[in-house]
Short mmCIF file of C-alpha atoms in Angstrom, two decimals:
data_model
loop_
_atom_site.label_atom_id
_atom_site.label_comp_id
_atom_site.label_asym_id
_atom_site.label_seq_id
_atom_site.Cartn_x
_atom_site.Cartn_y
_atom_site.Cartn_z
CA MET A 1 -0.01 0.03 -0.04
CA THR A 2 1.44 3.64 -0.91
CA ALA A 3 1.99 5.93 1.70
CA LEU A 4 -0.80 8.12 0.35
CA LEU A 5 -3.43 5.35 0.53
CA THR A 6 -2.36 4.59 4.51
CA PHE A 7 -2.55 8.24 4.70
CA ARG A 8 -6.13 8.23 3.36
CA ASP A 9 -7.23 5.20 5.07
CA ALA A 10 -6.03 6.49 8.73
CA ILE A 11 -7.87 9.80 8.45
CA ALA A 12 -10.97 8.01 7.10
CA ARG A 13 -10.95 5.54 10.18
CA HIS A 14 -10.56 8.27 12.81
CA ALA A 15 -12.58 11.12 11.19
CA PRO A 16 -16.01 8.48 10.84
CA GLY A 17 -18.25 11.34 9.42
CA ASP A 18 -18.36 14.68 8.24
CA GLY A 19 -16.65 17.50 10.38
CA THR A 20 -13.49 18.39 12.31
CA PHE A 21 -12.15 15.78 14.71
CA ALA A 22 -9.53 16.42 17.67
CA THR A 23 -7.16 13.71 17.75
CA GLY A 24 -4.90 12.17 20.85
CA LEU A 25 -1.81 13.61 18.83
CA PRO A 26 -1.23 17.29 19.97
CA GLY A 27 -1.94 19.90 17.27
CA VAL A 28 -3.72 17.59 14.69
CA ASN A 29 -7.13 17.82 14.00
CA LEU A 30 -8.63 15.74 11.03
CA ILE A 31 -11.29 17.06 8.86
CA ARG A 32 -13.98 15.02 6.71
CA CYS A 33 -16.60 16.23 4.21
CA ALA A 34 -18.65 14.06 1.58
CA SER A 35 -19.73 16.70 -0.89
CA PRO A 36 -18.42 20.14 -2.13
CA THR A 37 -19.39 23.48 0.17
CA LEU A 38 -20.44 26.87 -0.19
CA PRO A 39 -17.62 29.06 0.41
CA MET A 40 -17.46 29.80 4.54
CA PRO A 41 -15.45 32.34 6.23
CA VAL A 42 -12.99 30.79 8.89
CA ILE A 43 -9.79 32.20 10.79
CA TYR A 44 -6.62 30.26 9.81
CA GLU A 45 -4.29 29.94 12.71
CA PRO A 46 -1.11 29.34 12.02
CA THR A 47 -1.19 25.88 10.80
CA VAL A 48 -0.53 23.09 7.89
CA CYS A 49 -2.96 21.37 6.09
CA PHE A 50 -2.52 17.91 4.56
CA VAL A 51 -5.01 16.87 2.04
CA ALA A 52 -5.42 12.91 1.56
CA GLN A 53 -8.19 13.32 -0.87
CA GLY A 54 -10.23 15.56 -2.48
CA ARG A 55 -9.69 19.48 -3.10
CA LYS A 56 -10.32 22.81 -1.09
CA ARG A 57 -10.18 26.45 -2.09
CA ALA A 58 -9.00 29.23 -0.03
CA ALA A 59 -9.16 32.77 -0.91
CA LEU A 60 -7.24 35.63 0.83
CA GLY A 61 -8.33 38.69 -0.46
CA GLU A 62 -7.81 38.46 -4.15
CA ARG A 63 -5.48 35.37 -4.00
CA VAL A 64 -7.14 32.09 -4.35
CA PHE A 65 -5.18 28.85 -3.12
CA HIS A 66 -6.52 25.22 -4.49
CA TYR A 67 -4.76 22.41 -2.60
CA ASP A 68 -5.02 18.66 -3.21
CA PRO A 69 -2.67 15.56 -2.41
CA ALA A 70 0.17 17.20 -4.50
CA SER A 71 0.46 20.03 -1.95
CA TYR A 72 -0.04 21.69 1.40
CA LEU A 73 -1.36 24.91 2.67
CA LEU A 74 0.82 27.16 5.04
CA ALA A 75 -0.73 29.70 7.22
CA THR A 76 1.83 31.74 8.73
CA VAL A 77 -0.52 34.06 10.82
CA GLY A 78 -3.86 34.24 11.96
CA LEU A 79 -5.88 35.10 8.88
CA PRO A 80 -9.72 35.55 7.56
CA VAL A 81 -10.10 33.14 5.20
CA MET A 82 -13.02 32.18 2.88
CA GLY A 83 -12.68 27.97 2.43
CA ALA A 84 -14.74 26.01 0.40
CA VAL A 85 -14.34 22.12 -0.67
CA VAL A 86 -14.43 21.85 -4.18
CA GLU A 87 -13.89 18.36 -4.92
CA ALA A 88 -15.67 15.38 -2.55
CA SER A 89 -18.28 12.74 -2.47
CA ALA A 90 -19.60 10.36 -0.48
CA SER A 91 -17.44 7.53 -2.12
CA ALA A 92 -14.66 9.61 -1.98
CA PRO A 93 -15.29 12.33 0.56
CA TYR A 94 -12.31 15.29 1.19
CA LEU A 95 -10.08 14.16 3.71
CA CYS A 96 -7.45 16.39 5.44
CA MET A 97 -5.17 16.39 8.59
CA GLN A 98 -4.74 19.79 10.04
CA LEU A 99 -1.45 20.53 12.12
CA ASP A 100 -1.35 23.67 14.50
CA LEU A 101 2.01 24.68 14.50
CA ASP A 102 3.81 24.89 17.92
CA ALA A 103 5.56 28.25 18.03
CA ALA A 104 8.24 26.84 20.86
CA LEU A 105 9.16 23.58 18.84
CA LEU A 106 9.08 25.13 15.70
CA GLY A 107 11.56 27.91 17.16
CA GLU A 108 13.76 25.04 18.81
CA LEU A 109 14.47 23.21 15.44
CA THR A 110 15.41 26.42 13.75
CA LEU A 111 17.99 27.40 15.82
CA GLN A 112 19.22 23.85 15.59
CA HIS A 113 18.70 23.82 11.88
CA PRO A 114 19.37 27.58 11.12
CA ARG A 115 19.49 28.60 7.31
CA PRO A 116 19.99 32.43 5.81
CA LEU A 117 16.65 34.27 5.10
CA THR A 118 16.89 35.93 1.91
CA THR A 119 15.66 39.77 1.47
CA ALA A 120 13.13 38.38 -0.93
CA ILE A 121 11.31 36.05 1.71
CA ASP A 122 10.86 39.05 4.38
CA GLY A 123 7.31 39.92 4.65
CA ALA A 124 6.06 37.17 2.35
CA ALA A 125 2.42 36.31 2.19
CA GLY A 126 0.63 34.67 5.04
CA LEU A 127 -1.03 32.08 3.26
CA SER A 128 1.13 29.99 0.58
CA LEU A 129 1.17 26.42 -1.18
CA GLY A 130 3.96 23.99 -0.73
CA THR A 131 4.73 20.58 -2.63
CA MET A 132 3.92 17.41 -0.86
CA THR A 133 6.88 15.05 -1.36
CA PRO A 134 7.21 11.81 -0.68
CA THR A 135 9.57 12.23 2.21
CA LEU A 136 6.94 14.72 4.03
CA LEU A 137 3.89 12.43 2.94
CA GLU A 138 5.68 9.40 4.68
CA ALA A 139 6.51 11.73 7.98
CA ALA A 140 2.77 12.91 8.25
CA THR A 141 1.82 8.89 7.69
CA ARG A 142 4.28 7.92 10.28
CA LEU A 143 2.56 10.72 12.74
CA LEU A 144 -1.16 10.14 12.19
CA THR A 145 -0.87 6.15 12.21
CA LEU A 146 0.04 6.44 15.82
CA LEU A 147 -3.51 6.83 16.41
CA ASP A 148 -4.01 3.11 15.54
CA ALA A 149 -1.66 2.45 18.70
CA PRO A 150 -2.50 4.80 21.38
CA GLN A 151 -0.47 3.35 23.92
CA ASP A 152 2.73 4.24 21.67
CA ILE A 153 1.71 8.30 21.51
CA ALA A 154 3.25 9.38 24.37
CA ALA A 155 6.44 7.90 23.45
CA LEU A 156 6.92 8.25 19.64
CA ALA A 157 4.34 11.75 18.73
CA PRO A 158 7.03 13.86 19.86
CA LEU A 159 9.69 12.10 17.96
CA ALA A 160 7.36 11.85 14.67
CA LEU A 161 6.08 15.36 15.11
CA ARG A 162 9.88 16.90 15.21
CA GLU A 163 10.32 14.55 11.95
CA LEU A 164 7.31 16.10 10.33
CA LEU A 165 8.43 19.74 11.22
CA TYR A 166 12.25 19.17 10.11
CA ARG A 167 10.59 17.67 6.82
CA LEU A 168 9.11 21.37 6.53
CA ILE A 169 11.78 23.50 7.53
CA SER A 170 14.43 22.11 5.34
CA GLY A 171 11.92 22.05 2.37
CA GLU A 172 11.00 24.45 -0.18
CA GLN A 173 9.15 26.34 2.26
CA GLY A 174 11.95 26.54 4.73
CA GLU A 175 12.57 29.95 4.72
CA VAL A 176 9.00 30.86 5.27
CA PHE A 177 9.17 28.36 8.69
CA HIS A 178 12.02 30.00 9.78
CA GLN A 179 11.12 33.29 9.34
CA MET A 180 7.84 32.39 11.26
CA ALA A 181 10.17 31.26 14.17
CA ARG A 182 12.03 34.92 14.19
CA THR A 183 10.74 38.10 15.99
CA ASP A 184 12.98 40.40 14.09
CA THR A 185 11.29 40.07 10.66
CA ARG A 186 8.66 42.26 8.76
CA GLN A 187 6.50 39.38 9.21
CA ALA A 188 6.91 38.81 12.94
CA GLN A 189 6.21 42.86 13.35
CA ILE A 190 2.67 42.45 11.46
CA ALA A 191 1.93 39.53 13.36
CA ARG A 192 1.77 41.34 16.29
CA ALA A 193 -0.37 44.16 14.75
CA ILE A 194 -2.67 41.31 13.38
CA LEU A 195 -3.00 39.96 16.82
CA TRP A 196 -3.57 43.24 18.50
CA LEU A 197 -6.35 43.91 15.57
CA ARG A 198 -8.17 40.75 16.23
CA ALA A 199 -8.57 41.55 19.78
CA ASN A 200 -9.73 45.27 19.39
CA TYR A 201 -11.13 44.89 15.58
CA ARG A 202 -14.56 46.33 17.36
CA ASP A 203 -12.74 49.62 17.81
CA ALA A 204 -12.42 52.34 15.27
CA SER A 205 -8.60 52.12 15.70
CA ARG A 206 -6.54 54.38 13.40
CA ILE A 207 -3.84 53.24 11.07
CA GLU A 208 -1.25 54.92 12.99
CA THR A 209 -2.25 52.79 16.02
CA LEU A 210 -1.70 49.00 14.28
CA ALA A 211 1.60 50.78 12.84
CA ASP A 212 2.97 51.64 16.26
CA VAL A 213 2.07 47.90 17.35
CA ALA A 214 4.03 46.84 14.57
CA GLY A 215 6.88 49.25 15.36
CA MET A 216 6.73 50.87 11.64
CA SER A 217 6.09 54.11 9.84
CA ARG A 218 2.39 54.58 8.39
CA SER A 219 3.58 53.88 5.09
CA ALA A 220 5.74 50.63 5.51
CA PHE A 221 3.06 49.23 7.74
CA HIS A 222 0.39 49.59 4.83
CA ALA A 223 2.67 47.98 2.51
CA HIS A 224 3.98 44.88 4.64
CA PHE A 225 0.44 44.10 6.15
CA LYS A 226 -0.66 44.00 2.35
CA ALA A 227 1.85 41.70 1.42
CA VAL A 228 1.22 39.51 4.11
CA THR A 229 -2.48 39.33 4.36
CA ALA A 230 -3.38 40.27 0.71
CA MET A 231 -5.81 43.40 1.94
CA SER A 232 -5.32 46.51 3.72
CA PRO A 233 -5.77 46.95 7.31
CA LEU A 234 -9.33 48.36 7.08
CA ASP A 235 -10.49 45.34 4.80
CA PHE A 236 -8.85 43.16 7.33
CA ARG A 237 -11.01 44.37 10.14
CA ALA A 238 -13.99 44.15 8.46
CA GLN A 239 -13.63 40.89 7.77
CA LEU A 240 -13.02 40.14 11.11
CA ARG A 241 -16.20 42.05 12.06
CA MET A 242 -18.58 40.20 9.38
CA GLN A 243 -17.37 36.66 10.67
CA GLU A 244 -18.23 37.45 14.06
CA ALA A 245 -21.37 39.64 12.76
CA ARG A 246 -22.38 36.31 11.11
CA ARG A 247 -21.64 34.20 14.20
CA LEU A 248 -24.01 36.09 15.95
CA MET A 249 -26.81 36.05 13.77
CA VAL A 250 -26.55 32.34 12.99
CA GLY A 251 -25.54 30.96 16.12
CA GLU A 252 -27.08 33.29 18.80
CA GLY A 253 -30.25 34.23 16.91
CA MET A 254 -29.46 38.19 16.94
CA ASP A 255 -30.96 40.00 14.58
CA ALA A 256 -28.76 41.98 12.10
CA ALA A 257 -29.04 45.61 13.53
CA SER A 258 -27.93 44.31 16.81
CA ALA A 259 -25.18 42.22 15.48
CA GLY A 260 -23.61 45.32 13.08
CA HIS A 261 -23.35 47.61 16.41
CA ARG A 262 -21.94 44.48 18.51
CA VAL A 263 -19.18 44.26 15.91
CA GLY A 264 -18.29 48.22 16.11
CA TYR A 265 -21.39 49.67 13.10
CA GLU A 266 -22.80 52.99 14.11
CA SER A 267 -24.35 52.76 10.77
CA PRO A 268 -26.65 49.70 9.79
CA SER A 269 -26.72 50.72 6.10
CA GLN A 270 -22.94 50.69 6.06
CA PHE A 271 -22.85 47.39 7.81
CA SER A 272 -25.63 45.98 5.37
CA ARG A 273 -23.46 47.13 2.37
CA GLU A 274 -19.97 45.63 3.75
CA TYR A 275 -21.60 42.52 4.55
CA ALA A 276 -23.54 42.05 1.22
CA ARG A 277 -19.94 42.81 -0.60
CA LEU A 278 -18.37 39.80 1.30
CA PHE A 279 -21.00 37.16 1.62
CA GLY A 280 -23.62 38.44 -1.28
CA LEU A 281 -26.20 38.86 0.45
CA PRO A 282 -27.52 41.24 3.20
CA PRO A 283 -27.30 40.16 6.81
CA ALA A 284 -30.61 38.94 7.42
CA ARG A 285 -31.10 37.20 4.13
CA ASP A 286 -27.81 35.77 4.61
CA ALA A 287 -28.42 34.44 7.98
CA GLN A 288 -31.89 33.45 7.26
CA ARG A 289 -30.27 30.95 4.20
CA LEU A 290 -27.64 29.56 6.38
CA ARG A 291 -30.23 28.59 9.61
CA GLN A 292 -32.42 26.37 6.91
CA PRO A 293 -31.47 22.75 6.99
CA ASP A 294 -30.39 21.11 4.25
#
């Protein structure tokens, strides 16, 4: 049996139905979906997604990424992404292993196995694709199949995880991983601003405030922020607001005006316009559509 088939079958065993499943492996979640989905907003934390079967589309601003078993998706900072499964069926469901990146372990490994950063990579996009090489697939499979021997996880999972991360930091995206682990890069400065913005997105913060958090001039901050996130700081804030407003309406039954006010909009009409531009429908109609059963 090839490594890909072993990888696919392991995900299928431990993700028995549609949804996202936590596992006994640190930072590892499994995702299964038996049909294509509508684009849905989600925050991609620093993570790597390995697809065993099917295909997914992720849109970050105007950038669009398609990933499948031949590639992996890397998110280096917390980003608001529109994601959709585009290839899946009941007989061949979308299957994915998601690995949350451990900053401490990543930092330790990049110190032990350093490589010089190029000027060009500084400020790289926060979302990117890498090639799923045979050695990387084998490492991911070794980690995942430990779920079949839970008595071995405590002893072997740390070793398997280190091997997988080593394959990532020494591969074609290695410079990006090394940049993630450093605190003296433009990306690290933007990451600080993103964390601050995610905690304060309801407030009418000025760009100067975010630039101060990042430790940059306003012009440099704006340019590097867009390079990492594919959108302006104001557009990034708007996406955070809209995602939370949608959750409030669909998950908590809040009306559109109250949800808009909760996430920072004083004007209901402005909230409605920006919401429809992002999701394609006015807030109330979109929430009603999502509440309807399939």
